[in-house]
């Protein structure tokens, strides 16, 4: 705790004994004891108040058993990026089908959204079963075959 070893504490006690003198040392030791007890009581009451307000026990043994790393934002984002949709949707909205009909030969990006805020989407980044990607592949195959 704070880099204090037994030797350092013993040295501080000896110096305090010489500076304060044998007559005043017991009084200061009692004051130090009362201060330590009051700090310990303050920490205990604060901990119990926090437990009551949060509804979560703040015991060290229970915190050590919890895996706090699961709440790391970097881990959450990495897990979300690794997730894939295992049940692809077979029904596509009409907007997606309309965009698939507008795919031109040689088009690498799909422009979506309103004209005030257009979004560019790389066609190769779309899922394999996306009709816009399928349309781009069909257009590309027709172009190379022809």
Coordinates of N, CA and C in Angstrom, one line a residue:
X1 N 0.8 -1.2 0.0 CA 0.0 0.0 0.0 C 0.9 1.2 0.0
X2 N 0.8 2.0 -1.0 CA 1.6 3.3 -1.2 C 3.1 3.1 -1.1
X3 N 3.5 1.9 -1.3 CA 5.0 1.6 -1.3 C 5.6 1.6 0.1
X4 N 4.7 1.5 1.1 CA 5.2 1.5 2.5 C 5.5 0.1 2.9
X5 N 6.7 -0.2 3.4 CA 7.1 -1.5 3.9 C 7.1 -1.4 5.4
X6 N 7.3 -2.5 6.1 CA 7.4 -2.5 7.5 C 8.5 -1.7 8.0
X7 N 9.6 -1.8 7.3 CA 10.8 -1.1 7.7 C 10.6 0.5 7.7
X8 N 9.9 0.9 6.7 CA 9.7 2.4 6.5 C 8.7 2.8 7.6
X9 N 7.7 2.0 7.9 CA 6.7 2.4 9.0 C 7.4 2.4 10.3
X10 N 8.3 1.5 10.6 CA 9.0 1.4 11.8 C 9.9 2.6 12.0
X11 N 10.6 3.1 10.9 CA 11.4 4.2 10.9 C 10.6 5.5 11.2
X12 N 9.4 5.6 10.6 CA 8.6 6.8 10.8 C 8.1 6.8 12.3
X13 N 7.8 5.6 12.9 CA 7.4 5.5 14.3 C 8.5 6.0 15.2
X14 N 9.8 5.6 14.9 CA 10.9 6.0 15.7 C 11.1 7.5 15.6
X15 N 11.1 8.0 14.4 CA 11.2 9.5 14.3 C 10.1 10.2 15.0
X16 N 8.9 9.7 14.9 CA 7.7 10.4 15.6 C 8.0 10.3 17.1
X17 N 8.5 9.2 17.6 CA 8.8 9.1 19.0 C 9.8 10.1 19.5
X18 N 10.8 10.4 18.7 CA 11.8 11.4 19.1 C 11.2 12.8 18.9
X19 N 10.5 13.1 17.9 CA 10.0 14.5 17.6 C 8.9 14.8 18.6
X20 N 7.9 13.9 18.8 CA 6.8 14.2 19.7 C 7.1 14.0 21.2
X21 N 8.0 13.1 21.4 CA 8.3 12.9 22.8 C 7.5 11.8 23.4
X22 N 8.0 11.1 24.4 CA 7.2 10.0 25.0 C 5.9 10.5 25.8
X23 N 5.8 11.7 26.2 CA 4.6 12.1 26.9 C 3.5 12.4 25.9
X24 N 3.7 12.9 24.7 CA 2.6 13.2 23.8 C 2.3 12.1 22.8
X25 N 3.2 11.1 22.6 CA 3.1 10.1 21.6 C 1.8 9.2 21.8
X26 N 1.4 8.8 23.0 CA 0.2 8.0 23.2 C -1.1 8.8 22.8
X27 N -1.1 10.1 23.0 CA -2.3 10.9 22.6 C -2.4 11.0 21.1
X28 N -1.3 11.2 20.4 CA -1.3 11.2 18.9 C -1.6 9.9 18.4
X29 N -1.2 8.8 19.0 CA -1.5 7.4 18.5 C -3.0 7.2 18.6
X30 N -3.7 7.7 19.7 CA -5.1 7.5 19.8 C -5.8 8.3 18.7
X31 N -5.4 9.5 18.5 CA -6.0 10.4 17.4 C -5.8 9.7 16.1
X32 N -4.7 9.1 15.8 CA -4.4 8.4 14.5 C -5.4 7.2 14.4
X33 N -5.6 6.5 15.5 CA -6.5 5.3 15.6 C -7.9 5.7 15.3
X34 N -8.4 6.8 15.9 CA -9.7 7.4 15.7 C -9.9 7.8 14.2
X35 N -8.8 8.4 13.6 CA -8.9 8.9 12.2 C -9.0 7.7 11.3
X36 N -8.2 6.6 11.6 CA -8.3 5.4 10.7 C -9.7 4.8 10.8
X37 N -10.2 4.7 12.0 CA -11.6 4.1 12.2 C -12.6 4.9 11.5
X38 N -12.5 6.2 11.6 CA -13.5 7.1 10.9 C -13.5 7.0 9.4
X39 N -12.3 6.9 8.9 CA -12.1 6.7 7.4 C -12.7 5.3 7.0
X40 N -12.4 4.3 7.8 CA -12.9 3.0 7.5 C -14.4 3.0 7.5
X41 N -15.0 3.6 8.5 CA -16.5 3.7 8.7 C -17.1 4.5 7.5
X42 N -16.4 5.6 7.1 CA -16.9 6.3 5.9 C -16.9 5.5 4.6
X43 N -15.8 4.7 4.4 CA -15.8 3.9 3.2 C -16.9 2.8 3.3
X44 N -17.1 2.2 4.5 CA -18.1 1.2 4.6 C -19.5 1.8 4.3
X45 N -19.8 2.9 4.9 CA -21.1 3.5 4.7 C -21.3 4.0 3.2
X46 N -20.3 4.5 2.6 CA -20.3 4.9 1.2 C -20.6 3.6 0.3
X47 N -19.9 2.6 0.6 CA -20.0 1.3 -0.2 C -21.4 0.8 0.0
X48 N -22.0 0.8 1.2 CA -23.3 0.2 1.4 C -24.4 1.2 0.7
X49 N -24.2 2.5 0.8 CA -25.1 3.4 0.1 C -25.0 3.1 -1.4
X50 N -23.8 2.9 -2.0 CA -23.7 2.7 -3.4 C -24.4 1.4 -3.8
X51 N -24.2 0.3 -2.9 CA -24.9 -0.9 -3.2 C -26.4 -0.8 -3.2
X52 N -26.9 0.0 -2.2 CA -28.4 0.2 -2.2 C -28.9 0.9 -3.4
X53 N -28.2 1.9 -3.8 CA -28.7 2.7 -4.9 C -28.5 2.0 -6.3
X54 N -27.4 1.3 -6.5 CA -27.2 0.6 -7.7 C -27.9 -0.8 -7.8
X55 N -28.1 -1.4 -6.6 CA -28.6 -2.7 -6.6 C -27.6 -3.8 -6.9
X56 N -26.3 -3.4 -6.9 CA -25.3 -4.3 -7.3 C -24.3 -4.5 -6.1
X57 N -24.0 -5.7 -5.7 CA -23.1 -5.8 -4.6 C -21.7 -5.4 -5.0
X58 N -21.0 -4.7 -4.2 CA -19.7 -4.3 -4.5 C -18.6 -5.0 -3.7
X59 N -18.8 -6.3 -3.5 CA -17.8 -7.1 -2.8 C -16.7 -7.5 -3.7
X60 N -15.5 -7.5 -3.3 CA -14.3 -7.8 -4.1 C -14.4 -9.2 -4.7
X61 N -14.8 -10.1 -3.9 CA -14.9 -11.5 -4.3 C -15.9 -11.7 -5.5
X62 N -17.0 -10.9 -5.5 CA -18.0 -11.0 -6.5 C -17.5 -10.3 -7.8
X63 N -16.8 -9.2 -7.6 CA -16.2 -8.5 -8.8 C -15.1 -9.3 -9.4
X64 N -14.4 -10.0 -8.7 CA -13.3 -10.8 -9.3 C -13.8 -12.0 -10.1
X65 N -15.0 -12.5 -9.7 CA -15.6 -13.6 -10.5 C -16.2 -13.1 -11.8
X66 N -16.6 -11.8 -11.9 CA -17.2 -11.3 -13.1 C -16.1 -11.1 -14.2
X67 N -16.5 -11.4 -15.4 CA -15.6 -11.1 -16.5 C -15.9 -9.7 -17.1
X68 N -15.2 -8.7 -16.6 CA -15.4 -7.3 -17.0 C -15.0 -7.0 -18.4
X69 N -14.2 -7.9 -18.9 CA -13.7 -7.7 -20.3 C -14.8 -7.8 -21.3
X70 N -15.9 -8.4 -21.0 CA -17.0 -8.5 -21.9 C -17.7 -7.2 -22.2
X71 N -17.4 -6.2 -21.3 CA -18.0 -4.9 -21.5 C -17.1 -3.9 -22.2
X72 N -16.0 -4.4 -22.7 CA -15.0 -3.5 -23.4 C -15.6 -3.1 -24.7
X73 N -15.7 -1.8 -25.0 CA -16.3 -1.4 -26.3 C -15.5 -2.0 -27.5
X74 N -14.2 -2.1 -27.4 CA -13.5 -2.6 -28.6 C -13.9 -4.1 -28.8
X75 N -14.1 -4.8 -27.8 CA -14.5 -6.2 -27.9 C -16.0 -6.3 -28.5
X76 N -16.9 -5.5 -28.0 CA -18.2 -5.5 -28.5 C -18.3 -5.2 -30.0
X77 N -17.5 -4.1 -30.4 CA -17.5 -3.8 -31.8 C -16.9 -4.9 -32.6
X78 N -15.8 -5.5 -32.2 CA -15.2 -6.6 -32.9 C -16.2 -7.8 -33.1
X79 N -16.9 -8.1 -32.0 CA -17.9 -9.2 -32.1 C -19.0 -8.9 -33.0
X80 N -19.4 -7.6 -33.0 CA -20.5 -7.2 -33.9 C -20.1 -7.3 -35.4
X81 N -18.8 -6.9 -35.6 CA -18.3 -6.9 -37.0 C -18.1 -8.4 -37.5
X82 N -17.8 -9.3 -36.6 CA -17.6 -10.7 -36.9 C -18.9 -11.4 -37.2
X83 N -20.0 -10.9 -36.6 CA -21.3 -11.6 -36.8 C -21.7 -11.5 -38.2
X84 N -22.3 -12.6 -38.7 CA -22.8 -12.6 -40.0 C -24.3 -13.1 -39.9
X85 N -25.1 -12.7 -40.8 CA -26.5 -13.0 -40.9 C -26.6 -14.4 -41.4
X86 N -26.9 -15.4 -40.6 CA -27.0 -16.8 -41.0 C -28.3 -17.1 -41.7
X87 N -29.3 -16.3 -41.5 CA -30.6 -16.5 -42.2 C -30.9 -15.3 -43.1
X88 N -30.4 -15.4 -44.3 CA -30.6 -14.3 -45.2 C -32.0 -14.2 -45.6
X89 N -32.4 -12.9 -45.8 CA -33.8 -12.6 -46.2 C -34.0 -12.9 -47.7
X90 N -35.1 -13.6 -48.0 CA -35.4 -14.0 -49.4 C -36.3 -12.9 -50.0
X91 N -37.0 -12.1 -49.1 CA -37.8 -11.1 -49.6 C -37.1 -9.7 -49.5
X92 N -37.0 -9.1 -50.6 CA -36.2 -7.8 -50.6 C -37.2 -6.7 -50.8
X93 N -37.0 -5.5 -50.2 CA -37.9 -4.4 -50.4 C -37.9 -3.9 -51.9
X94 N -39.0 -3.2 -52.2 CA -39.2 -2.8 -53.6 C -38.0 -1.8 -54.0
X95 N -37.5 -1.0 -53.1 CA -36.5 -0.1 -53.4 C -35.2 -0.8 -53.8
X96 N -34.9 -1.9 -53.1 CA -33.7 -2.7 -53.5 C -33.9 -3.3 -54.8
X97 N -35.1 -3.8 -55.2 CA -35.3 -4.4 -56.5 C -35.2 -3.4 -57.6
X98 N -35.7 -2.2 -57.3 CA -35.7 -1.1 -58.2 C -34.2 -0.7 -58.5
X99 N -33.4 -0.6 -57.4 CA -32.0 -0.3 -57.6 C -31.3 -1.4 -58.4
X100 N -31.7 -2.6 -58.2 CA -31.0 -3.7 -59.0 C -31.3 -3.6 -60.4
X101 N -32.5 -3.0 -60.8 CA -32.8 -2.8 -62.2 C -32.0 -1.7 -62.8
X102 N -31.5 -0.8 -62.0 CA -30.7 0.3 -62.6 C -29.2 0.1 -62.6
X103 N -28.7 -1.1 -62.3 CA -27.3 -1.4 -62.3 C -26.8 -1.4 -63.8
X104 N -25.7 -0.6 -64.0 CA -25.2 -0.5 -65.4 C -23.9 -1.4 -65.5
X105 N -23.5 -1.7 -66.7 CA -22.3 -2.5 -66.9 C -21.1 -1.6 -66.5
X106 N -20.2 -2.2 -65.8 CA -19.0 -1.6 -65.3 C -19.2 -0.7 -64.1
X107 N -20.3 -0.7 -63.5 CA -20.6 0.1 -62.3 C -20.0 -0.6 -61.1
X108 N -19.2 0.1 -60.4 CA -18.6 -0.4 -59.2 C -19.3 0.0 -57.9
X109 N -19.9 1.2 -57.9 CA -20.6 1.7 -56.8 C -22.1 1.9 -57.1
X110 N -22.9 1.7 -56.0 CA -24.3 1.9 -56.1 C -24.6 3.2 -55.3
X111 N -25.3 4.2 -55.9 CA -25.6 5.4 -55.3 C -27.1 5.3 -54.7
X112 N -27.2 5.4 -53.4 CA -28.5 5.3 -52.8 C -28.8 6.6 -52.0
X113 N -30.0 6.7 -51.5 CA -30.4 7.8 -50.7 C -30.9 9.0 -51.5
X114 N -31.3 10.1 -50.8 CA -31.7 11.3 -51.5 C -30.6 12.0 -52.2
X115 N -30.9 12.9 -53.1 CA -29.8 13.6 -53.8 C -29.1 14.6 -52.9
X116 N -29.8 15.0 -51.8 CA -29.1 15.9 -50.8 C -28.1 15.2 -50.0
X117 N -28.3 13.9 -49.7 CA -27.3 13.1 -49.0 C -27.1 11.7 -49.6
X118 N -26.5 11.7 -50.8 CA -26.3 10.4 -51.4 C -25.3 9.5 -50.7
X119 N -25.4 8.2 -50.8 CA -24.5 7.2 -50.2 C -23.9 6.4 -51.3
X120 N -22.6 6.2 -51.3 CA -22.0 5.3 -52.2 C -21.7 4.0 -51.6
X121 N -22.2 2.9 -52.2 CA -22.0 1.6 -51.6 C -21.2 0.8 -52.7
X122 N -20.1 0.2 -52.3 CA -19.4 -0.7 -53.2 C -20.2 -2.0 -53.4
X123 N -20.4 -2.2 -54.7 CA -21.3 -3.4 -55.0 C -20.6 -4.7 -54.6
X124 N -19.3 -4.8 -54.6 CA -18.7 -6.0 -54.1 C -18.8 -6.2 -52.6
X125 N -19.2 -5.1 -51.9 CA -19.3 -5.3 -50.4 C -20.7 -5.8 -50.0
X126 N -21.6 -5.8 -51.0 CA -23.0 -6.3 -50.7 C -23.0 -7.8 -50.5
X127 N -24.0 -8.4 -49.7 CA -24.0 -9.8 -49.5 C -24.2 -10.6 -50.8
X128 N -23.8 -11.8 -50.8 CA -23.8 -12.6 -52.1 C -25.2 -12.8 -52.6
X129 N -26.2 -12.8 -51.8 CA -27.6 -13.0 -52.3 C -28.3 -11.7 -52.5
X130 N -27.7 -10.6 -52.4 CA -28.3 -9.3 -52.7 C -28.6 -9.2 -54.2
X131 N -29.9 -8.8 -54.5 CA -30.2 -8.7 -55.9 C -29.4 -7.7 -56.7
X132 N -29.0 -6.6 -56.0 CA -28.1 -5.6 -56.7 C -26.8 -6.2 -57.1
X133 N -26.2 -7.0 -56.2 CA -24.9 -7.6 -56.6 C -25.1 -8.7 -57.6
X134 N -26.2 -9.4 -57.5 CA -26.5 -10.5 -58.6 C -26.7 -9.8 -59.9
X135 N -27.4 -8.6 -59.9 CA -27.6 -7.9 -61.2 C -26.3 -7.4 -61.7
X136 N -25.4 -6.9 -60.9 CA -24.1 -6.5 -61.4 C -23.3 -7.6 -61.9
X137 N -23.4 -8.8 -61.3 CA -22.6 -10.0 -61.8 C -23.2 -10.4 -63.1
X138 N -24.6 -10.4 -63.2 CA -25.2 -10.8 -64.5 C -24.8 -9.9 -65.6
X139 N -24.9 -8.6 -65.3 CA -24.5 -7.6 -66.3 C -23.0 -7.8 -66.7
X140 N -22.2 -8.1 -65.7 CA -20.8 -8.3 -66.0 C -20.5 -9.5 -66.8
X141 N -21.3 -10.6 -66.5 CA -21.2 -11.9 -67.3 C -21.6 -11.7 -68.7
X142 N -22.7 -11.0 -68.9 CA -23.3 -10.7 -70.2 C -22.3 -9.9 -71.0
X143 N -21.6 -9.0 -70.4 CA -20.6 -8.1 -71.1 C -19.4 -8.9 -71.5
X144 N -18.9 -9.8 -70.7 CA -17.8 -10.6 -71.1 C -18.1 -11.7 -72.1
X145 N -19.3 -12.2 -72.0 CA -19.8 -13.2 -73.0 C -20.0 -12.6 -74.4
X146 N -20.4 -11.4 -74.4 CA -20.9 -10.8 -75.7 C -19.8 -10.2 -76.4

